[in-house]
PDB file of C-alpha atoms in Angstrom:
ATOM      1  CA  ALA A1046     -20.491 -29.862   9.015  1.00 70.00           C
ATOM      2  CA  GLN A1047     -22.556 -26.253   9.536  1.00 77.00           C
ATOM      3  CA  SER A1048     -24.032 -24.767   6.483  1.00 87.00           C
ATOM      4  CA  VAL A1049     -26.032 -21.398   6.146  1.00 93.00           C
ATOM      5  CA  SER A1050     -28.888 -20.884   3.267  1.00 94.00           C
ATOM      6  CA  GLN A1051     -29.723 -17.106   2.007  1.00 95.00           C
ATOM      7  CA  HIS A1052     -32.617 -17.126   0.009  1.00 87.00           C
ATOM      8  CA  ASN A1053     -32.664 -13.670  -1.327  1.00 86.00           C
ATOM      9  CA  HIS A1054     -29.862 -13.090  -2.884  1.00 91.00           C
ATOM     10  CA  HIS A1055     -30.969  -9.355  -4.270  1.00 95.00           C
ATOM     11  CA  VAL A1056     -33.565  -7.384  -3.257  1.00 97.00           C
ATOM     12  CA  ILE A1057     -34.733  -4.241  -4.268  1.00 97.00           C
ATOM     13  CA  LEU A1058     -37.190  -2.103  -2.154  1.00 97.00           C
ATOM     14  CA  SER A1059     -38.504   1.188  -1.995  1.00 97.00           C
ATOM     15  CA  GLU A1060     -38.353   3.513   0.689  1.00 97.00           C
ATOM     16  CA  ALA A1061     -40.276   3.073   3.620  1.00 96.00           C
ATOM     17  CA  ALA A1062     -41.214  -0.508   2.827  1.00 97.00           C
ATOM     18  CA  SER A1063     -40.585  -3.552   5.225  1.00 97.00           C
ATOM     19  CA  LEU A1064     -37.913  -5.450   4.879  1.00 97.00           C
ATOM     20  CA  GLU A1065     -37.328  -9.633   5.786  1.00 97.00           C
ATOM     21  CA  LEU A1066     -34.535 -11.244   4.720  1.00 97.00           C
ATOM     22  CA  GLY A1067     -34.352 -15.269   5.044  1.00 96.00           C
ATOM     23  CA  CYS A1068     -31.891 -16.973   7.060  1.00 96.00           C
ATOM     24  CA  ASN A1069     -31.445 -21.154   7.485  1.00 96.00           C
ATOM     25  CA  TYR A1070     -28.991 -23.271   9.088  1.00 94.00           C
ATOM     26  CA  SER A1071     -28.317 -26.497   9.208  1.00 89.00           C
ATOM     27  CA  TYR A1072     -26.153 -27.781  12.767  1.00 80.00           C
ATOM     28  CA  GLY A1073     -27.830 -29.921  15.184  1.00 72.00           C
ATOM     29  CA  GLY A1074     -26.220 -28.324  18.110  1.00 77.00           C
ATOM     30  CA  THR A1075     -26.194 -24.868  20.026  1.00 79.00           C
ATOM     31  CA  VAL A1076     -25.604 -22.170  17.572  1.00 84.00           C
ATOM     32  CA  ASN A1077     -24.796 -18.557  18.007  1.00 88.00           C
ATOM     33  CA  LEU A1078     -26.134 -16.449  14.878  1.00 93.00           C
ATOM     34  CA  PHE A1079     -25.083 -13.144  13.691  1.00 94.00           C
ATOM     35  CA  TRP A1080     -26.010 -10.766  10.778  1.00 97.00           C
ATOM     36  CA  TYR A1081     -23.173  -8.920   9.441  1.00 96.00           C
ATOM     37  CA  VAL A1082     -23.476  -5.979   7.501  1.00 96.00           C
ATOM     38  CA  GLN A1083     -21.431  -4.545   4.296  1.00 94.00           C
ATOM     39  CA  TYR A1084     -22.498  -1.035   3.183  1.00 94.00           C
ATOM     40  CA  PRO A1085     -20.750  -0.006  -0.334  1.00 91.00           C
ATOM     41  CA  GLY A1086     -17.056   0.777   0.248  1.00 86.00           C
ATOM     42  CA  GLN A1087     -16.802  -0.211   3.842  1.00 89.00           C
ATOM     43  CA  HIS A1088     -15.920  -3.238   5.758  1.00 90.00           C
ATOM     44  CA  LEU A1089     -18.249  -5.754   7.524  1.00 93.00           C
ATOM     45  CA  GLN A1090     -19.663  -5.171  10.457  1.00 93.00           C
ATOM     46  CA  LEU A1091     -21.812  -6.551  13.268  1.00 93.00           C
ATOM     47  CA  LEU A1092     -25.636  -5.769  12.854  1.00 95.00           C
ATOM     48  CA  LEU A1093     -26.817  -8.377  15.687  1.00 95.00           C
ATOM     49  CA  LYS A1094     -26.149 -11.422  17.271  1.00 93.00           C
ATOM     50  CA  TYR A1095     -28.114 -14.149  19.181  1.00 92.00           C
ATOM     51  CA  PHE A1096     -26.372 -16.759  21.496  1.00 86.00           C
ATOM     52  CA  SER A1097     -29.209 -16.948  24.277  1.00 86.00           C
ATOM     53  CA  GLY A1098     -32.169 -15.636  25.947  1.00 90.00           C
ATOM     54  CA  ASP A1099     -35.068 -13.887  24.283  1.00 93.00           C
ATOM     55  CA  PRO A1100     -35.316 -15.214  20.607  1.00 94.00           C
ATOM     56  CA  LEU A1101     -36.095 -11.897  19.157  1.00 96.00           C
ATOM     57  CA  VAL A1102     -32.906  -9.608  19.327  1.00 96.00           C
ATOM     58  CA  LYS A1103     -32.453  -6.038  18.420  1.00 95.00           C
ATOM     59  CA  GLY A1104     -29.500  -4.645  16.549  1.00 93.00           C
ATOM     60  CA  ILE A1105     -28.405  -1.251  15.451  1.00 91.00           C
ATOM     61  CA  LYS A1106     -30.029   1.063  13.042  1.00 94.00           C
ATOM     62  CA  GLY A1107     -33.628  -0.065  13.997  1.00 95.00           C
ATOM     63  CA  PHE A1108     -32.736  -4.039  12.658  1.00 97.00           C
ATOM     64  CA  GLU A1109     -34.023  -6.831  14.476  1.00 97.00           C
ATOM     65  CA  ALA A1110     -33.907 -10.851  13.928  1.00 98.00           C
ATOM     66  CA  GLU A1111     -35.955 -13.759  15.472  1.00 96.00           C
ATOM     67  CA  PHE A1112     -34.419 -17.111  16.601  1.00 95.00           C
ATOM     68  CA  ILE A1113     -36.918 -19.893  16.073  1.00 95.00           C
ATOM     69  CA  LYS A1114     -35.084 -22.857  16.424  1.00 91.00           C
ATOM     70  CA  SER A1115     -38.034 -25.519  15.121  1.00 92.00           C
ATOM     71  CA  LYS A1116     -37.439 -24.006  11.904  1.00 94.00           C
ATOM     72  CA  PHE A1117     -33.661 -23.504  11.904  1.00 93.00           C
ATOM     73  CA  SER A1118     -34.372 -20.041  10.956  1.00 95.00           C
ATOM     74  CA  PHE A1119     -32.835 -16.661  11.834  1.00 97.00           C
ATOM     75  CA  ASN A1120     -34.555 -13.836   9.630  1.00 97.00           C
ATOM     76  CA  LEU A1121     -33.590 -10.518   9.954  1.00 97.00           C
ATOM     77  CA  ARG A1122     -36.160  -7.440   9.678  1.00 98.00           C
ATOM     78  CA  LYS A1123     -37.088  -3.555   9.622  1.00 98.00           C
ATOM     79  CA  PRO A1124     -40.238  -2.454   9.511  1.00 97.00           C
ATOM     80  CA  SER A1125     -39.111   0.546   7.217  1.00 97.00           C
ATOM     81  CA  VAL A1126     -36.140   0.558   5.248  1.00 97.00           C
ATOM     82  CA  GLN A1127     -34.374   3.762   4.279  1.00 97.00           C
ATOM     83  CA  TRP A1128     -31.495   4.435   1.515  1.00 96.00           C
ATOM     84  CA  SER A1129     -28.806   4.397   3.669  1.00 96.00           C
ATOM     85  CA  ASP A1130     -29.717   0.472   4.370  1.00 97.00           C
ATOM     86  CA  THR A1131     -28.579  -0.118   0.958  1.00 97.00           C
ATOM     87  CA  ALA A1132     -25.884  -2.788   1.386  1.00 97.00           C
ATOM     88  CA  GLU A1133     -25.168  -6.333   1.502  1.00 96.00           C
ATOM     89  CA  TYR A1134     -26.169  -8.483   4.569  1.00 97.00           C
ATOM     90  CA  PHE A1135     -24.691 -11.751   5.197  1.00 96.00           C
ATOM     91  CA  CYS A1136     -26.189 -14.455   7.730  1.00 96.00           C
ATOM     92  CA  ALA A1137     -23.443 -16.404   9.608  1.00 94.00           C
ATOM     93  CA  VAL A1138     -23.215 -19.167  12.253  1.00 91.00           C
ATOM     94  CA  ASN A1139     -21.297 -20.319  14.910  1.00 85.00           C
ATOM     95  CA  ALA A1140     -21.263 -23.588  16.574  1.00 75.00           C
ATOM     96  CA  ALA A1141     -21.141 -22.575  20.226  1.00 61.00           C
ATOM     97  CA  SER A1142     -18.412 -25.211  21.587  1.00 57.00           C
ATOM     98  CA  GLY A1143     -16.044 -22.486  22.953  1.00 52.00           C
ATOM     99  CA  GLY A1144     -12.563 -22.054  22.594  1.00 57.00           C
ATOM    100  CA  TYR A1145     -12.053 -22.005  18.830  1.00 63.00           C
ATOM    101  CA  GLN A1146     -14.898 -20.626  16.641  1.00 64.00           C
ATOM    102  CA  LYS A1147     -15.836 -21.852  13.051  1.00 74.00           C
ATOM    103  CA  VAL A1148     -17.891 -19.313  11.928  1.00 83.00           C
ATOM    104  CA  THR A1149     -19.994 -20.231   8.577  1.00 88.00           C
ATOM    105  CA  PHE A1150     -21.211 -17.475   6.308  1.00 92.00           C
ATOM    106  CA  GLY A1151     -23.968 -17.088   3.738  1.00 93.00           C
ATOM    107  CA  ILE A1152     -23.881 -15.969   0.568  1.00 93.00           C
ATOM    108  CA  GLY A1153     -24.946 -12.452   1.159  1.00 94.00           C
ATOM    109  CA  THR A1154     -28.190 -10.496   0.194  1.00 95.00           C
ATOM    110  CA  LYS A1155     -27.735  -7.792  -1.780  1.00 95.00           C
ATOM    111  CA  LEU A1156     -30.235  -4.982  -0.785  1.00 97.00           C
ATOM    112  CA  GLN A1157     -31.294  -1.973  -2.955  1.00 97.00           C
ATOM    113  CA  VAL A1158     -33.401   0.722  -1.706  1.00 97.00           C
ATOM    114  CA  ILE A1159     -34.558   3.068  -4.230  1.00 96.00           C
ATOM    115  CA  PRO A1160     -35.499   6.837  -2.729  1.00 91.00           C
TER     116      PRO A1160
ATOM    117  CA  GLU B 240     -13.244   1.715  12.016  1.00 67.00           C
ATOM    118  CA  THR B 241     -13.008  -1.695  13.555  1.00 73.00           C
ATOM    119  CA  GLY B 242      -9.671  -1.785  14.942  1.00 94.00           C
ATOM    120  CA  VAL B 243      -8.595  -3.899  12.178  1.00 96.00           C
ATOM    121  CA  THR B 244      -6.232  -2.348   9.436  1.00 96.00           C
ATOM    122  CA  GLN B 245      -5.106  -4.053   6.535  1.00 97.00           C
ATOM    123  CA  THR B 246      -2.318  -3.252   3.611  1.00 97.00           C
ATOM    124  CA  PRO B 247      -2.051  -2.398   0.801  1.00 97.00           C
ATOM    125  CA  ARG B 248      -5.848  -1.780   0.360  1.00 95.00           C
ATOM    126  CA  HIS B 249      -5.548  -2.725  -3.332  1.00 96.00           C
ATOM    127  CA  LEU B 250      -2.993  -4.938  -4.970  1.00 96.00           C
ATOM    128  CA  VAL B 251      -2.480  -5.840  -8.430  1.00 95.00           C
ATOM    129  CA  MET B 252       0.169  -8.707  -9.259  1.00 92.00           C
ATOM    130  CA  GLY B 253       1.563 -10.928 -12.052  1.00 90.00           C
ATOM    131  CA  MET B 254       1.204 -14.798 -11.590  1.00 88.00           C
ATOM    132  CA  THR B 255       5.416 -15.061 -11.171  1.00 87.00           C
ATOM    133  CA  ASN B 256       5.252 -12.641  -8.481  1.00 88.00           C
ATOM    134  CA  LYS B 257       5.565 -12.651  -4.825  1.00 93.00           C
ATOM    135  CA  LYS B 258       3.673 -10.653  -2.220  1.00 95.00           C
ATOM    136  CA  SER B 259       2.166  -9.884   0.985  1.00 97.00           C
ATOM    137  CA  LEU B 260      -0.958  -8.696   2.697  1.00 98.00           C
ATOM    138  CA  LYS B 261      -0.510  -7.389   6.083  1.00 98.00           C
ATOM    139  CA  CYS B 262      -3.083  -7.530   9.124  1.00 98.00           C
ATOM    140  CA  GLU B 263      -3.041  -5.863  12.138  1.00 98.00           C
ATOM    141  CA  GLN B 264      -5.690  -5.493  15.034  1.00 97.00           C
ATOM    142  CA  HIS B 265      -5.703  -3.030  17.923  1.00 95.00           C
ATOM    143  CA  LEU B 266      -8.314  -5.104  19.970  1.00 94.00           C
ATOM    144  CA  GLY B 267      -6.569  -7.202  22.377  1.00 93.00           C
ATOM    145  CA  HIS B 268      -7.907 -10.416  20.455  1.00 91.00           C
ATOM    146  CA  ASN B 269      -6.250 -13.692  20.766  1.00 89.00           C
ATOM    147  CA  ALA B 270      -7.422 -15.216  17.354  1.00 90.00           C
ATOM    148  CA  MET B 271      -7.162 -14.044  14.004  1.00 93.00           C
ATOM    149  CA  TYR B 272      -8.588 -15.209  10.277  1.00 93.00           C
ATOM    150  CA  TRP B 273      -8.111 -15.064   6.676  1.00 96.00           C
ATOM    151  CA  TYR B 274     -11.205 -15.028   4.638  1.00 95.00           C
ATOM    152  CA  LYS B 275     -11.433 -14.935   0.934  1.00 96.00           C
ATOM    153  CA  GLN B 276     -14.776 -12.945  -0.581  1.00 93.00           C
ATOM    154  CA  SER B 277     -15.458 -13.589  -3.907  1.00 91.00           C
ATOM    155  CA  ALA B 278     -18.615 -12.332  -6.287  1.00 85.00           C
ATOM    156  CA  LYS B 279     -21.252 -14.610  -5.825  1.00 81.00           C
ATOM    157  CA  LYS B 280     -19.873 -17.009  -3.353  1.00 86.00           C
ATOM    158  CA  PRO B 281     -19.935 -17.153   0.562  1.00 86.00           C
ATOM    159  CA  LEU B 282     -16.893 -16.070   2.352  1.00 90.00           C
ATOM    160  CA  GLU B 283     -14.699 -18.580   2.259  1.00 91.00           C
ATOM    161  CA  LEU B 284     -12.701 -19.209   5.836  1.00 90.00           C
ATOM    162  CA  MET B 285      -8.849 -19.946   4.554  1.00 93.00           C
ATOM    163  CA  PHE B 286      -7.111 -19.672   7.639  1.00 93.00           C
ATOM    164  CA  VAL B 287      -7.504 -19.139  11.575  1.00 90.00           C
ATOM    165  CA  TYR B 288      -4.901 -18.433  14.297  1.00 91.00           C
ATOM    166  CA  SER B 289      -5.619 -18.919  17.829  1.00 86.00           C
ATOM    167  CA  LEU B 290      -3.183 -17.724  20.409  1.00 81.00           C
ATOM    168  CA  GLU B 291      -0.766 -17.311  17.474  1.00 80.00           C
ATOM    169  CA  GLU B 292      -0.816 -20.901  16.488  1.00 83.00           C
ATOM    170  CA  ARG B 293      -2.627 -22.002  13.253  1.00 84.00           C
ATOM    171  CA  VAL B 294      -5.687 -24.217  14.302  1.00 80.00           C
ATOM    172  CA  GLU B 295      -7.670 -24.259  10.820  1.00 79.00           C
ATOM    173  CA  ASN B 296      -6.564 -24.494   7.358  1.00 79.00           C
ATOM    174  CA  ASN B 297      -9.509 -24.938   4.980  1.00 77.00           C
ATOM    175  CA  SER B 298      -7.531 -26.964   2.319  1.00 86.00           C
ATOM    176  CA  VAL B 299      -5.936 -23.792   0.848  1.00 93.00           C
ATOM    177  CA  PRO B 300      -3.216 -23.858  -1.956  1.00 93.00           C
ATOM    178  CA  SER B 301      -0.062 -23.876  -0.698  1.00 93.00           C
ATOM    179  CA  ARG B 302       0.616 -20.516  -2.962  1.00 95.00           C
ATOM    180  CA  PHE B 303      -1.306 -18.747   0.119  1.00 96.00           C
ATOM    181  CA  SER B 304       1.091 -18.766   3.090  1.00 95.00           C
ATOM    182  CA  PRO B 305      -0.140 -17.164   6.375  1.00 95.00           C
ATOM    183  CA  GLU B 306       2.293 -16.479   9.088  1.00 95.00           C
ATOM    184  CA  CYS B 307       1.291 -14.877  12.793  1.00 95.00           C
ATOM    185  CA  PRO B 308       4.147 -13.613  14.386  1.00 94.00           C
ATOM    186  CA  ASN B 309       2.127 -12.318  17.557  1.00 93.00           C
ATOM    187  CA  SER B 310      -1.158 -11.854  18.589  1.00 91.00           C
ATOM    188  CA  SER B 311      -1.396  -8.863  16.946  1.00 95.00           C
ATOM    189  CA  HIS B 312      -0.328  -9.071  13.277  1.00 97.00           C
ATOM    190  CA  LEU B 313      -1.165 -11.436  10.876  1.00 97.00           C
ATOM    191  CA  PHE B 314       0.425 -11.940   7.084  1.00 97.00           C
ATOM    192  CA  LEU B 315      -1.021 -13.323   3.952  1.00 97.00           C
ATOM    193  CA  HIS B 316       2.405 -14.508   1.765  1.00 97.00           C
ATOM    194  CA  LEU B 317       1.405 -14.914  -1.820  1.00 96.00           C
ATOM    195  CA  HIS B 318       3.331 -16.619  -4.635  1.00 93.00           C
ATOM    196  CA  THR B 319       2.617 -17.761  -8.339  1.00 93.00           C
ATOM    197  CA  LEU B 320      -0.861 -17.183  -7.803  1.00 93.00           C
ATOM    198  CA  GLN B 321      -4.184 -17.471 -10.383  1.00 94.00           C
ATOM    199  CA  PRO B 322      -6.180 -15.266 -11.747  1.00 93.00           C
ATOM    200  CA  GLU B 323      -9.380 -16.852  -9.864  1.00 93.00           C
ATOM    201  CA  ASP B 324      -7.318 -15.956  -7.115  1.00 95.00           C
ATOM    202  CA  SER B 325      -8.239 -12.378  -7.527  1.00 96.00           C
ATOM    203  CA  ALA B 326     -10.685 -11.045  -4.568  1.00 96.00           C
ATOM    204  CA  LEU B 327     -11.006  -9.205  -1.952  1.00 95.00           C
ATOM    205  CA  TYR B 328      -8.890 -10.564   0.740  1.00 97.00           C
ATOM    206  CA  LEU B 329     -10.802 -10.321   4.900  1.00 96.00           C
ATOM    207  CA  CYS B 330      -8.839 -10.410   7.990  1.00 97.00           C
ATOM    208  CA  ALA B 331     -11.104 -10.303  11.076  1.00 95.00           C
ATOM    209  CA  SER B 332     -10.235 -10.845  14.670  1.00 93.00           C
ATOM    210  CA  SER B 333     -12.447 -12.244  17.516  1.00 89.00           C
ATOM    211  CA  GLN B 334     -11.693 -12.938  21.537  1.00 86.00           C
ATOM    212  CA  LEU B 335     -12.041 -16.646  22.097  1.00 79.00           C
ATOM    213  CA  GLY B 336     -12.841 -18.694  25.213  1.00 68.00           C
ATOM    214  CA  ARG B 337     -16.275 -17.377  26.051  1.00 57.00           C
ATOM    215  CA  GLY B 338     -18.453 -20.294  24.793  1.00 56.00           C
ATOM    216  CA  GLY B 339     -18.073 -18.819  21.093  1.00 55.00           C
ATOM    217  CA  GLN B 340     -20.679 -15.842  21.627  1.00 55.00           C
ATOM    218  CA  ASP B 341     -18.062 -13.340  20.277  1.00 76.00           C
ATOM    219  CA  GLU B 342     -18.233 -11.503  17.024  1.00 85.00           C
ATOM    220  CA  GLN B 343     -15.611 -11.125  14.626  1.00 90.00           C
ATOM    221  CA  PHE B 344     -14.402  -7.430  13.500  1.00 93.00           C
ATOM    222  CA  PHE B 345     -13.295  -7.323  10.591  1.00 95.00           C
ATOM    223  CA  GLY B 346     -10.707  -4.888   8.188  1.00 96.00           C
ATOM    224  CA  PRO B 347     -11.792  -3.471   5.273  1.00 94.00           C
ATOM    225  CA  GLY B 348     -10.091  -5.855   3.094  1.00 95.00           C
ATOM    226  CA  THR B 349      -7.697  -6.175   0.097  1.00 96.00           C
ATOM    227  CA  ARG B 350      -8.624  -5.827  -3.134  1.00 96.00           C
ATOM    228  CA  LEU B 351      -6.712  -8.620  -5.176  1.00 96.00           C
ATOM    229  CA  THR B 352      -6.555  -8.300  -8.971  1.00 96.00           C
ATOM    230  CA  VAL B 353      -3.995 -11.365 -10.631  1.00 94.00           C
ATOM    231  CA  LEU B 354      -2.792 -10.554 -14.114  1.00 92.00           C
TER     232      LEU B 354
END
């Protein structure tokens, strides 16, 4: 069974600080990887995704993530955070088997950016 | 707006009540999902419908009963719930059939409180 670990449950940063949120997964086969974001009072939405090709993927709002297969990791990064990045971030893994998808989510990381 | 709507947005019910949550997707997707989001826990997949057939039921108690009358609508019927069932219930949809690459689109959720 696949699982996802997010190491930082609550992160507090000042504006302009750099961000890196850790995500590790356990699954032996081919995976698709996602980061979702949930802004306060809003729905979960996709930030970025990886399914093949360049392991460094870029998403919306200046976020990027790097897939390191040997480390089973898919860490999220942003060089300079803004107050508007305050949100909860979820890493998710989907076994790439076609047909029905079973997506497993991490517990989430709450990011608080202080102006 | 993600193209996935949920009603009601908030629901308070007693343990003996019967209520239903409704989800509608306007994206033409062929799969729909119910998730439970509780504080300090990963998003829990409850039910998956693919092409209107239930393909996954993650050992959810029978007091939760899903219904998918067509590819655009999904219901979650609730009866004799427990206070620990209080949570945010999220509906999502996706398009299957392309190697599991497609992200899920989430609704805003129904905040359920069981007294």
